[in-house]
Coordinates of N, CA and C and ligand atoms in Angstrom, one line a residue:
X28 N -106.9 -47.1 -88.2 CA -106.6 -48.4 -88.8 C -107.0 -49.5 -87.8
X29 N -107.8 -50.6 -88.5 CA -108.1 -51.6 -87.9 C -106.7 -52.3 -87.2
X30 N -107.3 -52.8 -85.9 CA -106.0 -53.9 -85.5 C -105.4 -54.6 -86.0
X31 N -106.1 -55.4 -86.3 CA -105.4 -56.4 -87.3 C -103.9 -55.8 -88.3
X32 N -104.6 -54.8 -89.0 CA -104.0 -53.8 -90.1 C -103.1 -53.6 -89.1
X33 N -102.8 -53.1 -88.3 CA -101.7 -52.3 -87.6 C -100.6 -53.5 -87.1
X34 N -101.0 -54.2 -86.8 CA -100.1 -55.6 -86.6 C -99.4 -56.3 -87.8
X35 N -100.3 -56.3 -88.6 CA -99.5 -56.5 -90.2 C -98.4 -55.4 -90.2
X36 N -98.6 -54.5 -90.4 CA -97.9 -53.7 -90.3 C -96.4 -53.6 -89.5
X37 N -96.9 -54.0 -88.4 CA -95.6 -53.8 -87.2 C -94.7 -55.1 -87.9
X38 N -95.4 -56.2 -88.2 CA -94.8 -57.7 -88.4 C -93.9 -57.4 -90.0
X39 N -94.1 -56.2 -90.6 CA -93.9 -56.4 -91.8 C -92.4 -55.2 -91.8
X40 N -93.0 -54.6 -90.7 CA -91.7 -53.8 -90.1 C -90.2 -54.4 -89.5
X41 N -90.6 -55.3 -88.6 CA -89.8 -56.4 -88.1 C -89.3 -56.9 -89.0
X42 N -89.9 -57.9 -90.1 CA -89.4 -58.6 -91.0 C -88.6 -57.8 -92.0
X43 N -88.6 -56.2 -92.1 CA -87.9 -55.9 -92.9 C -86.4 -55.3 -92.3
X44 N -86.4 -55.2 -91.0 CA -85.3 -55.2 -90.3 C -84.3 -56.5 -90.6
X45 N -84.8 -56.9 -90.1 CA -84.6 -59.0 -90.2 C -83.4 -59.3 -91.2
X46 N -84.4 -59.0 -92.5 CA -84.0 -58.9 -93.8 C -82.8 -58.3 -94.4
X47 N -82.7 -57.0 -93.8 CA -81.7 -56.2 -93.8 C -80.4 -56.4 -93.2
X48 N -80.7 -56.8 -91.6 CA -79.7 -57.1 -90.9 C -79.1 -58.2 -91.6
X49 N -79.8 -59.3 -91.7 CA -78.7 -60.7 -92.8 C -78.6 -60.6 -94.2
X50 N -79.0 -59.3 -94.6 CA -78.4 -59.5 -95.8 C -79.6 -60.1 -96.9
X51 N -80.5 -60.5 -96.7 CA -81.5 -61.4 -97.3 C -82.0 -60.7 -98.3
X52 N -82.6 -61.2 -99.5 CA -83.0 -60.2 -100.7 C -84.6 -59.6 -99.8
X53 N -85.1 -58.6 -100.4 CA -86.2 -58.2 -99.8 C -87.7 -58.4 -101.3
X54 N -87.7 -59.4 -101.5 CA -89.2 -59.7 -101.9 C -90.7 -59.6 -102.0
X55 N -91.1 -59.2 -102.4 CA -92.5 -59.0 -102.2 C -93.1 -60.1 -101.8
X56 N -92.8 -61.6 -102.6 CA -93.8 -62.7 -102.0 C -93.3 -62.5 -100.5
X57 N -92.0 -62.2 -99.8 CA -92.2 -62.4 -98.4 C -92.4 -62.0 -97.4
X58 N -93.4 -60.7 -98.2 CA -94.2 -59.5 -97.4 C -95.7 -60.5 -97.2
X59 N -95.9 -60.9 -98.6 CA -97.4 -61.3 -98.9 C -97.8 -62.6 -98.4
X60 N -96.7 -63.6 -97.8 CA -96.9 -64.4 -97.2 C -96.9 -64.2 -95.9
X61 N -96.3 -63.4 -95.3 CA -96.2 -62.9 -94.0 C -97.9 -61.7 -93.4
X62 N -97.9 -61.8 -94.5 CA -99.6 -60.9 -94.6 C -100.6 -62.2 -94.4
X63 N -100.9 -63.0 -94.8 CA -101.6 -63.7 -95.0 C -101.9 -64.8 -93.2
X64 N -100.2 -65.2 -93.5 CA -100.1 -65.2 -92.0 C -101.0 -64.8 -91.0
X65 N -100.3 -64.0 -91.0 CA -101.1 -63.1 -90.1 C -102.8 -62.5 -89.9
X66 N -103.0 -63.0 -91.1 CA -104.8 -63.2 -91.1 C -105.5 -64.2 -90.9
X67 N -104.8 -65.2 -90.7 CA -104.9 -66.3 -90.6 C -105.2 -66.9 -88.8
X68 N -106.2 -67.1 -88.4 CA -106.8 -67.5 -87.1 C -106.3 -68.8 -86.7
X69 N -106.1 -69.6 -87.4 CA -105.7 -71.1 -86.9 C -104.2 -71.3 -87.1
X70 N -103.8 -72.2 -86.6 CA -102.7 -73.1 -87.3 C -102.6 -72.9 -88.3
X71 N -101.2 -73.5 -89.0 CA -101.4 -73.7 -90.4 C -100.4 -74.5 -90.6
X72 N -100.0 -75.4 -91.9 CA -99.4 -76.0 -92.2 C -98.9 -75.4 -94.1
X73 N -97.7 -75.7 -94.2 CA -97.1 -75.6 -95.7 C -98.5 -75.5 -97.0
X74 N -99.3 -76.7 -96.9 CA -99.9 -77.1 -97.9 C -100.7 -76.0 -97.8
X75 N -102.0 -75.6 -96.5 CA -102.8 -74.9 -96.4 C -102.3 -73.6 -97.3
X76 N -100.8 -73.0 -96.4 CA -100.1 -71.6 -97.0 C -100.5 -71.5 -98.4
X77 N -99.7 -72.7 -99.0 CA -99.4 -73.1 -100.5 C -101.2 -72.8 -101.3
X78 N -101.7 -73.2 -100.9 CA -103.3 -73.2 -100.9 C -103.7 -72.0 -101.2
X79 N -103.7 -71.4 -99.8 CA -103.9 -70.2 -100.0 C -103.2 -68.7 -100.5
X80 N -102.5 -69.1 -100.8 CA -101.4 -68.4 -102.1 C -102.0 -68.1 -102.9
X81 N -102.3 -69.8 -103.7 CA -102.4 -69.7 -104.9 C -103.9 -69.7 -105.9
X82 N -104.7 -69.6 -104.5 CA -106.4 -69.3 -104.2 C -106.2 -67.6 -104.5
X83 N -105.3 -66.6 -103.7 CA -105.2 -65.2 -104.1 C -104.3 -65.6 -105.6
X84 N -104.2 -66.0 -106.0 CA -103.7 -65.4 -107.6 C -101.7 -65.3 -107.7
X85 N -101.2 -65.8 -106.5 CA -99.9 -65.2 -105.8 C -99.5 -66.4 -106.7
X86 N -97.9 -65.6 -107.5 CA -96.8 -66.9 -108.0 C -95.7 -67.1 -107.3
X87 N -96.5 -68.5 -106.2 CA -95.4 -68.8 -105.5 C -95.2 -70.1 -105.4
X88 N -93.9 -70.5 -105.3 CA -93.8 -72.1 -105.4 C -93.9 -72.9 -104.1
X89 N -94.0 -73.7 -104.0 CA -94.1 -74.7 -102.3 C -92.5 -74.6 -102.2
X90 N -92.1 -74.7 -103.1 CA -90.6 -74.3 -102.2 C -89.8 -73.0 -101.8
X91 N -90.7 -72.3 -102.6 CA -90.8 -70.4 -101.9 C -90.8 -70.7 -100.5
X92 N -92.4 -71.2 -100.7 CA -92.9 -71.2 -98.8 C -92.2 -71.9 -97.8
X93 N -91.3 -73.0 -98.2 CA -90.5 -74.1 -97.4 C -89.4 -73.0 -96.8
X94 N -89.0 -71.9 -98.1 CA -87.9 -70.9 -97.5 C -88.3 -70.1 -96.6
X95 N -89.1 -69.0 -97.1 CA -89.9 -68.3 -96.7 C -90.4 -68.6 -95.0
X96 N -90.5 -69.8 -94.7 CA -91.2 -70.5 -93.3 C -89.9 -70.5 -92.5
X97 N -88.8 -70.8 -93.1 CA -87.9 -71.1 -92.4 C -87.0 -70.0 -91.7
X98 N -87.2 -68.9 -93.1 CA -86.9 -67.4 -92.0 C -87.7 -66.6 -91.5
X99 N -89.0 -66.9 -91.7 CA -89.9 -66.4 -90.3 C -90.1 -67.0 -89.1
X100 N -89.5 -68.2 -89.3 CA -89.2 -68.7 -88.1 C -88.0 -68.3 -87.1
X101 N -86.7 -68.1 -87.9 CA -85.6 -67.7 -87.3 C -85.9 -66.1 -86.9
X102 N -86.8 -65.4 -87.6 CA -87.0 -64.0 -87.6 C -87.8 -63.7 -86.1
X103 N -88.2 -65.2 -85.7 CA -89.5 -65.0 -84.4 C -90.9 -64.5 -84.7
X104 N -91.0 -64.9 -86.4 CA -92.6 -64.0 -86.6 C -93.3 -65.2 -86.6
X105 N -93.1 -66.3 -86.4 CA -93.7 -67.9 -86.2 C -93.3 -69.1 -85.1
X106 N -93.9 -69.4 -84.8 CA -93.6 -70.8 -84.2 C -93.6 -72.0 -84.5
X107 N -92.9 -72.9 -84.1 CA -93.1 -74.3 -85.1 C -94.2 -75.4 -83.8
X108 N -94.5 -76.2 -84.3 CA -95.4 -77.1 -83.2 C -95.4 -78.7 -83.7
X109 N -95.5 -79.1 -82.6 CA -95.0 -80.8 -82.5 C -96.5 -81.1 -82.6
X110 N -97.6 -81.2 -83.3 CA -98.7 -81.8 -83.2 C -98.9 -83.1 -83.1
X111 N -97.9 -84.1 -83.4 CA -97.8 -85.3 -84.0 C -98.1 -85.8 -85.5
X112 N -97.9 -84.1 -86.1 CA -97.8 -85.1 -87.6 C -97.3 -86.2 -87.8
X113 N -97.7 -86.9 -89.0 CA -97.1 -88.0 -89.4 C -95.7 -87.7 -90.7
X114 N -95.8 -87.0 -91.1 CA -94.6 -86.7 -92.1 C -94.5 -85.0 -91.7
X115 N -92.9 -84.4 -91.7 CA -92.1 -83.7 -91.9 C -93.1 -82.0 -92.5
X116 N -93.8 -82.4 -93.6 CA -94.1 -81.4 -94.0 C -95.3 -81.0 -93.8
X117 N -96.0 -81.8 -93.2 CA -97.2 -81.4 -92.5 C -96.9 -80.6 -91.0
X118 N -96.2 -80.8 -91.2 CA -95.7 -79.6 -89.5 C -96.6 -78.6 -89.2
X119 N -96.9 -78.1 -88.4 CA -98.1 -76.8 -87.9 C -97.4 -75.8 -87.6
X120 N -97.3 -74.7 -88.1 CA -96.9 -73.3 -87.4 C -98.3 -71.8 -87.4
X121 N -97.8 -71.7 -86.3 CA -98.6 -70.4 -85.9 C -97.8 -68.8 -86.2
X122 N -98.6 -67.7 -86.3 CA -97.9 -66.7 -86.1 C -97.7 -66.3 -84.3
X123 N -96.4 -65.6 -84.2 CA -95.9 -65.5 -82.9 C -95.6 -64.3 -82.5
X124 N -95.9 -63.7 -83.2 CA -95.1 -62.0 -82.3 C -95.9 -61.6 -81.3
X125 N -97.6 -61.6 -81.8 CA -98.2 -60.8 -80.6 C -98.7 -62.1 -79.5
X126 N -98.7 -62.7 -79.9 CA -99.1 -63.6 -79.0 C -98.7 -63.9 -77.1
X127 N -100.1 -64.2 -76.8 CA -100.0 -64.3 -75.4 C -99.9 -65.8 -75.5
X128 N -98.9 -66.2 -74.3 CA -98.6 -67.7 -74.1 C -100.0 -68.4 -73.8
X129 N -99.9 -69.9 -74.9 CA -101.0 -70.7 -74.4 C -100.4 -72.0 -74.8
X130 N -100.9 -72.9 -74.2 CA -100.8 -74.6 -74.9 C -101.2 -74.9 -76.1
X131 N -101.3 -76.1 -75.8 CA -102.2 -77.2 -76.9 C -102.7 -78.3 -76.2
X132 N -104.0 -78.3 -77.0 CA -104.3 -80.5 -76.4 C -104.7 -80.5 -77.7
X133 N -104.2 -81.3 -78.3 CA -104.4 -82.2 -79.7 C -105.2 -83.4 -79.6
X134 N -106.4 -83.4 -80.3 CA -107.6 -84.4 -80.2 C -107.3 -85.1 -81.3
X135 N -107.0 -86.8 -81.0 CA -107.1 -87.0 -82.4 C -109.2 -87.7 -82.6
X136 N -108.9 -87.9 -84.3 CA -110.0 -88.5 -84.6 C -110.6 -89.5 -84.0
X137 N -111.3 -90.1 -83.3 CA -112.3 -91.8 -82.9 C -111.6 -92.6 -83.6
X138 N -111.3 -93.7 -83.0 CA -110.5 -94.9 -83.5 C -109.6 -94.2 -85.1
X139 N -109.4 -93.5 -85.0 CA -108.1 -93.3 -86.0 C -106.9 -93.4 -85.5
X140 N -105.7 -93.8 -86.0 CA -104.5 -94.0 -86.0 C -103.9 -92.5 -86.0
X141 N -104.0 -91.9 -84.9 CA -103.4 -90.5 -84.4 C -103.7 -89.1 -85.5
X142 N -104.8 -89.5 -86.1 CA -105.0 -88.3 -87.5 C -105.6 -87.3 -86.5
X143 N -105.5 -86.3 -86.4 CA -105.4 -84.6 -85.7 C -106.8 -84.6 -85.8
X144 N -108.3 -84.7 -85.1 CA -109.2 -83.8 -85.4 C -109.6 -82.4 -85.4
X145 N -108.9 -82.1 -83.9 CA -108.7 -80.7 -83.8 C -108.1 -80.2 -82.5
X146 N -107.7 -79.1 -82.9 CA -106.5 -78.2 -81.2 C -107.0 -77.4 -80.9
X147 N -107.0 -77.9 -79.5 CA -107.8 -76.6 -78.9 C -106.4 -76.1 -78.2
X148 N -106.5 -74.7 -78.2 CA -105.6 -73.7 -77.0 C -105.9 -73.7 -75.8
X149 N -105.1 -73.6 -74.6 CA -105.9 -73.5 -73.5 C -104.6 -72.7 -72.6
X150 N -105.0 -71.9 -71.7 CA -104.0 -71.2 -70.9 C -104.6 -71.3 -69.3
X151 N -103.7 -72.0 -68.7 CA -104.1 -72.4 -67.5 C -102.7 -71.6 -66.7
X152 N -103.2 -70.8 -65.8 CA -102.5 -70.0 -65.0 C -101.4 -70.8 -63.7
X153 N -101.6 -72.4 -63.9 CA -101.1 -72.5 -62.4 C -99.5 -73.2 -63.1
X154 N -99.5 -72.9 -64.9 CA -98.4 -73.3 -65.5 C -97.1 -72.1 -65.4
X155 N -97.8 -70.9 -64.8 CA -96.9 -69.9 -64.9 C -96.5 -70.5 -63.5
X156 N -97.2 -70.9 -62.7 CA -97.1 -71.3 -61.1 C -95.5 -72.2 -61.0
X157 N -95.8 -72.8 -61.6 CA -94.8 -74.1 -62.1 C -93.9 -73.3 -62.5
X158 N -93.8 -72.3 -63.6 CA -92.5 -71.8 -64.1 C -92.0 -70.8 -62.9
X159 N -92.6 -70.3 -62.1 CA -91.8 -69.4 -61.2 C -91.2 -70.3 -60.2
X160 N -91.8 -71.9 -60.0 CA -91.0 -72.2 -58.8 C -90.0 -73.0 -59.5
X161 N -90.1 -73.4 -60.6 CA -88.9 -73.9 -61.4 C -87.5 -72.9 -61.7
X162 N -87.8 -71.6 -62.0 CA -86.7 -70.4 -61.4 C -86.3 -70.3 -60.2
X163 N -87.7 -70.4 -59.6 CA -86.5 -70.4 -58.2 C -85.6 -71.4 -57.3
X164 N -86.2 -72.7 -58.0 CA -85.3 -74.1 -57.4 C -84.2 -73.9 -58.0
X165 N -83.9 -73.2 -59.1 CA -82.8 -73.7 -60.4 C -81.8 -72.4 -60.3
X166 N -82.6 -71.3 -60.0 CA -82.0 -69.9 -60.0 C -82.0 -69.6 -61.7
X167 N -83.0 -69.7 -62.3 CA -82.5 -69.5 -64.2 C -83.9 -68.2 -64.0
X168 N -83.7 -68.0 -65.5 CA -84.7 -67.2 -66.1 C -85.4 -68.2 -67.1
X169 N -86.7 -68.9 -67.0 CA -86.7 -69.1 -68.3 C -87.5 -68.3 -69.2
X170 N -87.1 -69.2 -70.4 CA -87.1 -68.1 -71.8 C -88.4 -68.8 -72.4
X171 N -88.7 -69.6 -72.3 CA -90.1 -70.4 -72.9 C -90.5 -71.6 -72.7
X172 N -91.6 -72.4 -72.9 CA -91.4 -73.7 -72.8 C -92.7 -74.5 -73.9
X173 N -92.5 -75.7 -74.2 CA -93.4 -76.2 -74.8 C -94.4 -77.6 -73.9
X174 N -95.4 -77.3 -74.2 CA -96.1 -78.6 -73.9 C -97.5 -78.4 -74.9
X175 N -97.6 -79.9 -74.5 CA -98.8 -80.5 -75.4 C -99.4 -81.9 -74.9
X176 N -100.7 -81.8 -75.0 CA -101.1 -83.1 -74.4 C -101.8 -83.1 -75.3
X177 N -101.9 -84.8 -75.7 CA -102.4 -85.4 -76.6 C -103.4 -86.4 -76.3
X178 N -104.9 -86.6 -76.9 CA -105.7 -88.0 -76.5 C -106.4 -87.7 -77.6
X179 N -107.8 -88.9 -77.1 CA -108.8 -89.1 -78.2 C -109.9 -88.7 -77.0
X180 N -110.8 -87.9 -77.5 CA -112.4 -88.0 -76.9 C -112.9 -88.8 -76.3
X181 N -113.3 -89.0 -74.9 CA -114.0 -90.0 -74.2 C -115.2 -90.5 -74.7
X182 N -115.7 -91.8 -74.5 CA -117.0 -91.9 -75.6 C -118.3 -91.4 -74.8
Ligands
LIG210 ZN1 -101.6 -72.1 -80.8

């Protein structure tokens, strides 16, 4: 089985634990959005999901996905991200289980009013640097952290 395949798999496994443990009904759409997810290479946002749902033929409502988002979130199969949308439901989330730690720099458009061109990932090694001496000044473990740096393109 391809990787990919096998990761769906694991993630669909997890989620059905999840599911079970709180009681939650066990659904097909919230296998099939969790699948999709997970095929899914970029970011995403609600509308894209909703998009591509309903591009496969899937009967799902935007307020399916609003639920649906919100317990794969709690489940740890996603992450949420501060891009700087401008409204609530444009929010960005990624899938998160296998993932190796990276950033964000958020590019906006040339003289636009903060509209997102595009995010690049980037994993700079001297931030793990930072998190080990921040444990050691503090005596903590930490559990994760967020950053994001934002600009516009130099001309
Ligand atoms: Zn990312």
């Amino acid at each position: 089985m391809e990787q990919k395949q096998k990761n769906i798999e694991t993630v669909k496994n997890v989620l059905k634990q999840y599911l079970q443990e709180k009681g939650y009904r066990n659904t097909p759409e919230r296998y099939a959005i969790i699948e999709e997810i997970y095929n899914l290479e970029h970011h995403f946002n609600v509308d894209d999901l909703y998009l591509l749902m309903i591009q496969k033929k899937y009967q799902v409502s935007k307020a399916t996905i609003y639920n649906t988002i919100e317990i794969f979130l709690d489940a740890g199969l996603i992450r949420k991200h501060q891009f700087g949308e401008k409204t609530l439901s444009s929010s960005s989330y990624e899938k998160s289980y296998f993932d190796k730690q990276h950033d964000h720099l958020v590019i906006y458009k040339a003289g636009s009013d903060k509209e997102i061109e595009e995010i690049i990932e980037f994993c700079d090694p001297r931030i793990q640097g930072i998190k080990d001496a921040i444990e050691d000044a503090f005596d903590v473990d930490i559990d994760r952290h967020s950053l994001y740096f934002y600009g516009y393109k130099k001309r």
